[in-house]
Short mmCIF file of N, CA, C and O in Angstrom, two decimals:
data_model
loop_
_atom_site.label_atom_id
_atom_site.label_comp_id
_atom_site.label_asym_id
_atom_site.label_seq_id
_atom_site.Cartn_x
_atom_site.Cartn_y
_atom_site.Cartn_z
N MET A 924 -2.32 8.07 -23.41
CA MET A 924 -3.37 7.09 -23.36
C MET A 924 -3.82 6.84 -21.93
O MET A 924 -5.00 6.71 -21.66
N LEU A 925 -2.88 6.80 -21.00
CA LEU A 925 -3.23 6.53 -19.61
C LEU A 925 -3.21 7.79 -18.74
O LEU A 925 -3.03 7.72 -17.54
N ARG A 926 -3.39 8.94 -19.35
CA ARG A 926 -3.35 10.18 -18.57
C ARG A 926 -4.43 10.22 -17.51
O ARG A 926 -4.18 10.55 -16.38
N ASN A 927 -5.64 9.92 -17.89
CA ASN A 927 -6.76 9.96 -16.95
C ASN A 927 -7.23 8.54 -16.65
O ASN A 927 -8.37 8.18 -16.88
N ALA A 928 -6.33 7.76 -16.09
CA ALA A 928 -6.64 6.35 -15.84
C ALA A 928 -7.77 6.20 -14.83
O ALA A 928 -8.65 5.37 -15.01
N PHE A 929 -7.77 6.99 -13.78
CA PHE A 929 -8.81 6.89 -12.76
C PHE A 929 -9.53 8.21 -12.64
O PHE A 929 -9.05 9.14 -12.01
N GLU A 930 -10.68 8.27 -13.20
CA GLU A 930 -11.55 9.42 -13.04
C GLU A 930 -12.51 9.10 -11.90
O GLU A 930 -12.63 7.94 -11.49
N PRO A 931 -13.22 10.07 -11.37
CA PRO A 931 -14.12 9.81 -10.23
C PRO A 931 -15.15 8.72 -10.50
O PRO A 931 -15.45 7.92 -9.62
N TRP A 932 -15.66 8.63 -11.70
CA TRP A 932 -16.67 7.60 -11.95
C TRP A 932 -16.06 6.20 -11.99
O TRP A 932 -16.72 5.23 -11.68
N HIS A 933 -14.76 6.10 -12.32
CA HIS A 933 -14.09 4.81 -12.24
C HIS A 933 -14.03 4.33 -10.79
O HIS A 933 -14.27 3.15 -10.50
N LEU A 934 -13.68 5.25 -9.90
CA LEU A 934 -13.59 4.89 -8.49
C LEU A 934 -14.95 4.50 -7.93
O LEU A 934 -15.05 3.58 -7.12
N LEU A 935 -16.00 5.18 -8.36
CA LEU A 935 -17.35 4.82 -7.92
C LEU A 935 -17.73 3.41 -8.37
O LEU A 935 -18.33 2.65 -7.61
N LEU A 936 -17.35 3.06 -9.58
CA LEU A 936 -17.64 1.71 -10.08
C LEU A 936 -16.86 0.65 -9.30
O LEU A 936 -17.39 -0.42 -9.00
N ILE A 937 -15.63 0.95 -8.97
CA ILE A 937 -14.82 0.01 -8.20
C ILE A 937 -15.41 -0.19 -6.80
O ILE A 937 -15.53 -1.32 -6.32
N ILE A 938 -15.82 0.90 -6.16
CA ILE A 938 -16.42 0.80 -4.83
C ILE A 938 -17.72 0.03 -4.89
O ILE A 938 -18.00 -0.83 -4.04
N ALA A 939 -18.54 0.29 -5.91
CA ALA A 939 -19.81 -0.44 -6.05
C ALA A 939 -19.56 -1.93 -6.26
O ALA A 939 -20.26 -2.77 -5.68
N ALA A 940 -18.57 -2.28 -7.04
CA ALA A 940 -18.25 -3.69 -7.27
C ALA A 940 -17.77 -4.35 -5.98
O ALA A 940 -18.15 -5.49 -5.68
N LEU A 941 -16.97 -3.65 -5.19
CA LEU A 941 -16.50 -4.20 -3.92
C LEU A 941 -17.66 -4.44 -2.96
O LEU A 941 -17.71 -5.46 -2.27
N VAL A 942 -18.59 -3.49 -2.91
CA VAL A 942 -19.75 -3.65 -2.03
C VAL A 942 -20.60 -4.83 -2.48
O VAL A 942 -21.08 -5.62 -1.67
N LEU A 943 -20.77 -4.99 -3.78
CA LEU A 943 -21.55 -6.11 -4.28
C LEU A 943 -20.86 -7.45 -4.03
O LEU A 943 -21.51 -8.45 -3.71
N LEU A 944 -19.54 -7.48 -4.18
CA LEU A 944 -18.81 -8.74 -3.99
C LEU A 944 -18.71 -9.16 -2.53
O LEU A 944 -18.91 -10.33 -2.20
N PHE A 945 -18.39 -8.22 -1.67
CA PHE A 945 -18.08 -8.57 -0.29
C PHE A 945 -19.16 -8.19 0.70
O PHE A 945 -19.14 -8.65 1.83
N GLY A 946 -20.06 -7.33 0.33
CA GLY A 946 -21.10 -6.89 1.26
C GLY A 946 -20.61 -5.75 2.11
O GLY A 946 -19.43 -5.60 2.38
N SER A 947 -21.54 -4.93 2.54
CA SER A 947 -21.17 -3.73 3.29
C SER A 947 -20.71 -4.05 4.71
O SER A 947 -20.04 -3.24 5.34
N LYS A 948 -21.03 -5.23 5.24
CA LYS A 948 -20.61 -5.56 6.60
C LYS A 948 -19.17 -6.02 6.68
O LYS A 948 -18.51 -5.83 7.70
N LYS A 949 -18.64 -6.61 5.63
CA LYS A 949 -17.26 -7.12 5.66
C LYS A 949 -16.23 -6.08 5.26
O LYS A 949 -15.05 -6.23 5.57
N LEU A 950 -16.63 -5.04 4.56
CA LEU A 950 -15.65 -4.05 4.08
C LEU A 950 -14.91 -3.34 5.21
O LEU A 950 -13.69 -3.19 5.12
N PRO A 951 -15.57 -2.89 6.29
CA PRO A 951 -14.79 -2.26 7.36
C PRO A 951 -13.77 -3.21 7.99
O PRO A 951 -12.65 -2.80 8.32
N ASP A 952 -14.14 -4.48 8.14
CA ASP A 952 -13.18 -5.46 8.68
C ASP A 952 -12.00 -5.65 7.74
O ASP A 952 -10.86 -5.77 8.18
N MET A 953 -12.28 -5.68 6.45
CA MET A 953 -11.19 -5.84 5.48
C MET A 953 -10.27 -4.63 5.51
O MET A 953 -9.05 -4.77 5.45
N ALA A 954 -10.84 -3.43 5.61
CA ALA A 954 -10.03 -2.21 5.65
C ALA A 954 -9.19 -2.18 6.93
O ALA A 954 -8.02 -1.79 6.90
N ARG A 955 -9.77 -2.62 8.04
CA ARG A 955 -9.04 -2.66 9.30
C ARG A 955 -7.88 -3.65 9.21
O ARG A 955 -6.76 -3.36 9.64
N GLY A 956 -8.11 -4.79 8.61
CA GLY A 956 -7.05 -5.78 8.44
C GLY A 956 -5.94 -5.28 7.53
O GLY A 956 -4.76 -5.52 7.78
N LEU A 957 -6.33 -4.58 6.47
CA LEU A 957 -5.33 -4.01 5.57
C LEU A 957 -4.49 -2.96 6.28
O LEU A 957 -3.26 -2.91 6.12
N GLY A 958 -5.12 -2.13 7.10
CA GLY A 958 -4.39 -1.12 7.86
C GLY A 958 -3.41 -1.74 8.83
O GLY A 958 -2.27 -1.29 8.96
N ARG A 959 -3.83 -2.81 9.51
CA ARG A 959 -2.94 -3.50 10.44
C ARG A 959 -1.75 -4.10 9.69
O ARG A 959 -0.61 -4.03 10.14
N SER A 960 -2.03 -4.70 8.53
CA SER A 960 -0.96 -5.31 7.74
C SER A 960 0.05 -4.26 7.28
O SER A 960 1.26 -4.50 7.31
N MET A 961 -0.45 -3.10 6.87
CA MET A 961 0.45 -2.04 6.42
C MET A 961 1.30 -1.53 7.59
O MET A 961 2.48 -1.25 7.42
N ARG A 962 0.71 -1.41 8.78
CA ARG A 962 1.48 -0.97 9.95
C ARG A 962 2.57 -1.98 10.30
O ARG A 962 3.70 -1.61 10.62
N ILE A 963 2.23 -3.27 10.24
CA ILE A 963 3.22 -4.31 10.54
C ILE A 963 4.35 -4.27 9.52
O ILE A 963 5.53 -4.35 9.86
N LEU A 964 4.01 -4.15 8.23
CA LEU A 964 5.02 -4.08 7.18
C LEU A 964 5.94 -2.88 7.38
O LEU A 964 7.16 -2.98 7.26
N LYS A 965 5.35 -1.74 7.72
CA LYS A 965 6.14 -0.53 7.93
C LYS A 965 7.09 -0.69 9.12
O LYS A 965 8.25 -0.32 9.04
N SER A 966 6.59 -1.26 10.21
CA SER A 966 7.45 -1.43 11.38
C SER A 966 8.56 -2.44 11.12
O SER A 966 9.69 -2.27 11.58
N GLU A 967 8.25 -3.52 10.39
CA GLU A 967 9.28 -4.50 10.06
C GLU A 967 10.34 -3.91 9.14
O GLU A 967 11.53 -4.17 9.31
N ALA A 968 9.92 -3.12 8.17
CA ALA A 968 10.88 -2.49 7.27
C ALA A 968 11.78 -1.51 8.03
O ALA A 968 12.99 -1.44 7.80
N LYS A 969 11.17 -0.78 8.97
CA LYS A 969 11.96 0.15 9.77
C LYS A 969 12.95 -0.58 10.66
O LYS A 969 14.10 -0.16 10.80
N SER A 970 12.53 -1.71 11.24
CA SER A 970 13.44 -2.46 12.11
C SER A 970 14.58 -3.07 11.32
O SER A 970 15.71 -3.15 11.80
N LEU A 971 14.30 -3.52 10.09
CA LEU A 971 15.38 -4.04 9.25
C LEU A 971 16.37 -2.94 8.89
O LEU A 971 17.58 -3.17 8.86
N LYS A 972 15.86 -1.76 8.65
CA LYS A 972 16.73 -0.64 8.30
C LYS A 972 17.58 -0.24 9.51
O LYS A 972 18.75 0.08 9.37
N ASP A 973 16.98 -0.27 10.71
CA ASP A 973 17.71 0.10 11.92
C ASP A 973 18.70 -0.97 12.35
O ASP A 973 19.71 -0.66 12.98
N ASP A 974 18.47 -2.23 12.02
CA ASP A 974 19.33 -3.33 12.43
C ASP A 974 20.59 -3.47 11.58
O ASP A 974 21.48 -4.22 11.92
N ARG A 975 20.66 -2.75 10.47
CA ARG A 975 21.81 -2.87 9.57
C ARG A 975 23.07 -2.36 10.26
O ARG A 975 23.06 -1.30 10.89
N PRO A 976 24.16 -3.10 10.21
CA PRO A 976 25.42 -2.65 10.82
C PRO A 976 25.89 -1.35 10.17
O PRO A 976 25.60 -1.06 9.01
N GLU A 977 26.67 -0.59 10.95
CA GLU A 977 27.11 0.72 10.44
C GLU A 977 28.09 0.61 9.29
O GLU A 977 28.18 1.49 8.47
N GLY A 978 28.83 -0.46 9.20
CA GLY A 978 29.80 -0.63 8.13
C GLY A 978 29.16 -0.98 6.79
O GLY A 978 29.80 -0.89 5.75
N THR A 979 27.90 -1.40 6.81
CA THR A 979 27.22 -1.81 5.59
C THR A 979 26.74 -0.56 4.84
O THR A 979 26.05 0.27 5.42
N PRO A 980 27.10 -0.41 3.58
CA PRO A 980 26.64 0.76 2.83
C PRO A 980 25.15 0.65 2.51
O PRO A 980 24.59 -0.44 2.43
N HIS A 981 24.53 1.80 2.36
CA HIS A 981 23.13 1.84 1.95
C HIS A 981 23.01 1.33 0.52
O HIS A 981 23.91 1.46 -0.30
N ALA A 982 21.87 0.76 0.18
CA ALA A 982 21.65 0.24 -1.16
C ALA A 982 21.69 1.35 -2.21
O ALA A 982 22.16 1.16 -3.30
N GLU A 983 21.21 2.54 -1.82
CA GLU A 983 21.18 3.67 -2.76
C GLU A 983 22.60 4.12 -3.09
O GLU A 983 22.95 4.37 -4.23
N SER A 984 23.45 4.23 -2.07
CA SER A 984 24.81 4.71 -2.31
C SER A 984 25.66 3.64 -3.01
O SER A 984 26.61 3.96 -3.70
N ALA A 985 25.33 2.38 -2.83
CA ALA A 985 26.10 1.30 -3.47
C ALA A 985 25.82 1.23 -4.95
O ALA A 985 26.69 0.84 -5.73
N THR A 986 24.62 1.62 -5.36
CA THR A 986 24.27 1.53 -6.77
C THR A 986 24.74 2.74 -7.56
O THR A 986 24.86 2.67 -8.77
N ARG A 987 25.01 3.82 -6.89
CA ARG A 987 25.49 5.04 -7.59
C ARG A 987 27.01 5.06 -7.66
O ARG A 987 27.70 5.17 -6.68
N HIS A 988 27.55 4.95 -8.86
CA HIS A 988 29.00 5.05 -9.03
C HIS A 988 29.31 5.92 -10.18
O HIS A 988 28.73 6.08 -11.12
#
């Protein structure tokens, strides 16, 4: 049922709706903000992973028994 959830015309409709809702001038700013947020999230996740003490097991290895 959900094999072809997003066909090209679905994406075109979504883009058209976004342009109508937010206007073409605000979309680049929104995309830039989203990119910055994703970079911050990625760096914070990496720092949390690097800050873990060596004696602490990884979550993946702790769940596999």
